[in-house]
PDB file of C-alpha atoms in Angstrom:
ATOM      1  CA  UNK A   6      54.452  61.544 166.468  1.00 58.00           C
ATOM      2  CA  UNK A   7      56.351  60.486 163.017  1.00 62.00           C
ATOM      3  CA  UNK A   8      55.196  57.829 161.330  1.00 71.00           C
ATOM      4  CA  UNK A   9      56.019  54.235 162.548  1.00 71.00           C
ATOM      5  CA  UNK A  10      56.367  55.006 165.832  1.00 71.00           C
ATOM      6  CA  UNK A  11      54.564  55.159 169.567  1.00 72.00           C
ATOM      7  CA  UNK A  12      53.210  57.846 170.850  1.00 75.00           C
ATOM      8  CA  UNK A  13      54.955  58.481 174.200  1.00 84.00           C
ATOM      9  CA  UNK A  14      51.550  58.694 176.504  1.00 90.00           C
ATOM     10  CA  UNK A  15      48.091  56.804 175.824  1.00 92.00           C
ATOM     11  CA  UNK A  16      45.109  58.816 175.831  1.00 93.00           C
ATOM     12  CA  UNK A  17      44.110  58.388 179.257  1.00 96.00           C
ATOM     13  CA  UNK A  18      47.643  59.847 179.418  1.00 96.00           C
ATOM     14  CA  UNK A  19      47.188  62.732 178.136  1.00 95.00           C
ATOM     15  CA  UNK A  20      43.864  63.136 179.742  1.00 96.00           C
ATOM     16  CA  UNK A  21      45.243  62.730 182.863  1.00 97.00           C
ATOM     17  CA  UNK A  22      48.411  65.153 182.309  1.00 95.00           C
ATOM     18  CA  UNK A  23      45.987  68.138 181.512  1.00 95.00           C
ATOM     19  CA  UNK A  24      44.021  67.131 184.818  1.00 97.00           C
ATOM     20  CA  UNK A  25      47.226  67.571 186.695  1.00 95.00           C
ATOM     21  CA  UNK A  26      48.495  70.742 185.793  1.00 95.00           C
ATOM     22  CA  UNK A  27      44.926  71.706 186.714  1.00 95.00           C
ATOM     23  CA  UNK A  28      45.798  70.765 190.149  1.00 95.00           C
ATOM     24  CA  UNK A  29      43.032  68.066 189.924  1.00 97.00           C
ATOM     25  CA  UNK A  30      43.622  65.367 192.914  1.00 96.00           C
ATOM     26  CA  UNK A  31      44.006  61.449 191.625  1.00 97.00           C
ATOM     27  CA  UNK A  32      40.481  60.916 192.959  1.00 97.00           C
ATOM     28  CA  UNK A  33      39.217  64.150 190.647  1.00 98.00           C
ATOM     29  CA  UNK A  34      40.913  63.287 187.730  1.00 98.00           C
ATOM     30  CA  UNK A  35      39.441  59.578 188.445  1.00 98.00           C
ATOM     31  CA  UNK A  36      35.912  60.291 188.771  1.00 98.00           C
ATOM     32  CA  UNK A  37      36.145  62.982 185.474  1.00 97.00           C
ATOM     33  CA  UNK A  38      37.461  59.901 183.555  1.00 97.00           C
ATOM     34  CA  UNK A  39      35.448  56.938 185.406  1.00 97.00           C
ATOM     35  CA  UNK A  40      38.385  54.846 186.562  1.00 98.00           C
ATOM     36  CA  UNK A  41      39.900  54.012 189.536  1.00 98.00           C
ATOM     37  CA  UNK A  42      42.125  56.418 191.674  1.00 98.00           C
ATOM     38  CA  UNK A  43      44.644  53.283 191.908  1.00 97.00           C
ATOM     39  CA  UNK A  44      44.290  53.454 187.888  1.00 97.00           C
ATOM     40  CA  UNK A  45      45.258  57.240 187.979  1.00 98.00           C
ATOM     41  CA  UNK A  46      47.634  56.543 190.760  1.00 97.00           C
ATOM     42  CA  UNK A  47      49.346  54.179 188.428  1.00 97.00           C
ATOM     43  CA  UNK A  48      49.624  56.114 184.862  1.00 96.00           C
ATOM     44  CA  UNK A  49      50.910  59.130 186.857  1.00 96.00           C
ATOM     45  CA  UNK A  50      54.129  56.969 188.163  1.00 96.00           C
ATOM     46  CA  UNK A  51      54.063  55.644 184.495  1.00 95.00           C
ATOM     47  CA  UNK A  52      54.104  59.265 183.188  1.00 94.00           C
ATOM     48  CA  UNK A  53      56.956  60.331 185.792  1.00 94.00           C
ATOM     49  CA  UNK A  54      59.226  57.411 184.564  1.00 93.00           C
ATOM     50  CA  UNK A  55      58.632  57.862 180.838  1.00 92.00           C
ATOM     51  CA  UNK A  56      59.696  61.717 181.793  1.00 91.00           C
ATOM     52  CA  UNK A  57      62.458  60.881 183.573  1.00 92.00           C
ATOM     53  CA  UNK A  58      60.889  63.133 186.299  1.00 94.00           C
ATOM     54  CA  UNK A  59      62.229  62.896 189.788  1.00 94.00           C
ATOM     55  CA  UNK A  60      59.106  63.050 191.791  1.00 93.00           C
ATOM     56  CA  UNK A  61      55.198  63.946 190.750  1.00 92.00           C
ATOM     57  CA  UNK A  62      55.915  67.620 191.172  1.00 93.00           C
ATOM     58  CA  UNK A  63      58.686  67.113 188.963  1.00 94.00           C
ATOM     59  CA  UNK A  64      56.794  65.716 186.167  1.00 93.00           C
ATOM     60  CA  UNK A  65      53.678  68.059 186.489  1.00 92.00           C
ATOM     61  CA  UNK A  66      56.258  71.029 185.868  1.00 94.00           C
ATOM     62  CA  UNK A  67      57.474  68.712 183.095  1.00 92.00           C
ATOM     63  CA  UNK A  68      54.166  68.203 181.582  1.00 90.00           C
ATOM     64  CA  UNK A  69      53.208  72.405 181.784  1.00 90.00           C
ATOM     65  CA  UNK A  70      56.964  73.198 180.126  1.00 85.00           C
ATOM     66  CA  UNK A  71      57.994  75.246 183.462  1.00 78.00           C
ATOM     67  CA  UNK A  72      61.250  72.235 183.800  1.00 63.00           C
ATOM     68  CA  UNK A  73      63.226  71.641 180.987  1.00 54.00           C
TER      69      UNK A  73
END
């Protein structure tokens, strides 16, 4: 990330985005990190509209590089 700016994802994130390309389930990924599933639920959507992604599936293939 340059200097001065955001990074696009928050930790959780990016924890999260590894989890999925795993194939981890929302409830998986949510016990691995101790949050919610409705916590997951919610930084996945947040994920797919910072991607631009049309659907989860979308944005997983996003995430692993396989849709450009």
């Amino acid at each position: 990330v340059p200097a001065g700016e955001e990074p696009p994802f928050t930790r959780r994130m990016v924890d999260i985005a590894f989890r999925l390309v795993e194939g981890a389930t929302d409830g998986e990924i949510a016990r691995a990190l101790g949050v919610s599933q409705r916590t997951v639920s919610s930084d996945v959507r947040e994920m797919s509209r910072r991607l631009g992604a049309r659907s989860r599936a979308h944005a997983i293939a996003l995430i692993s590089g396989v849709d450009s």
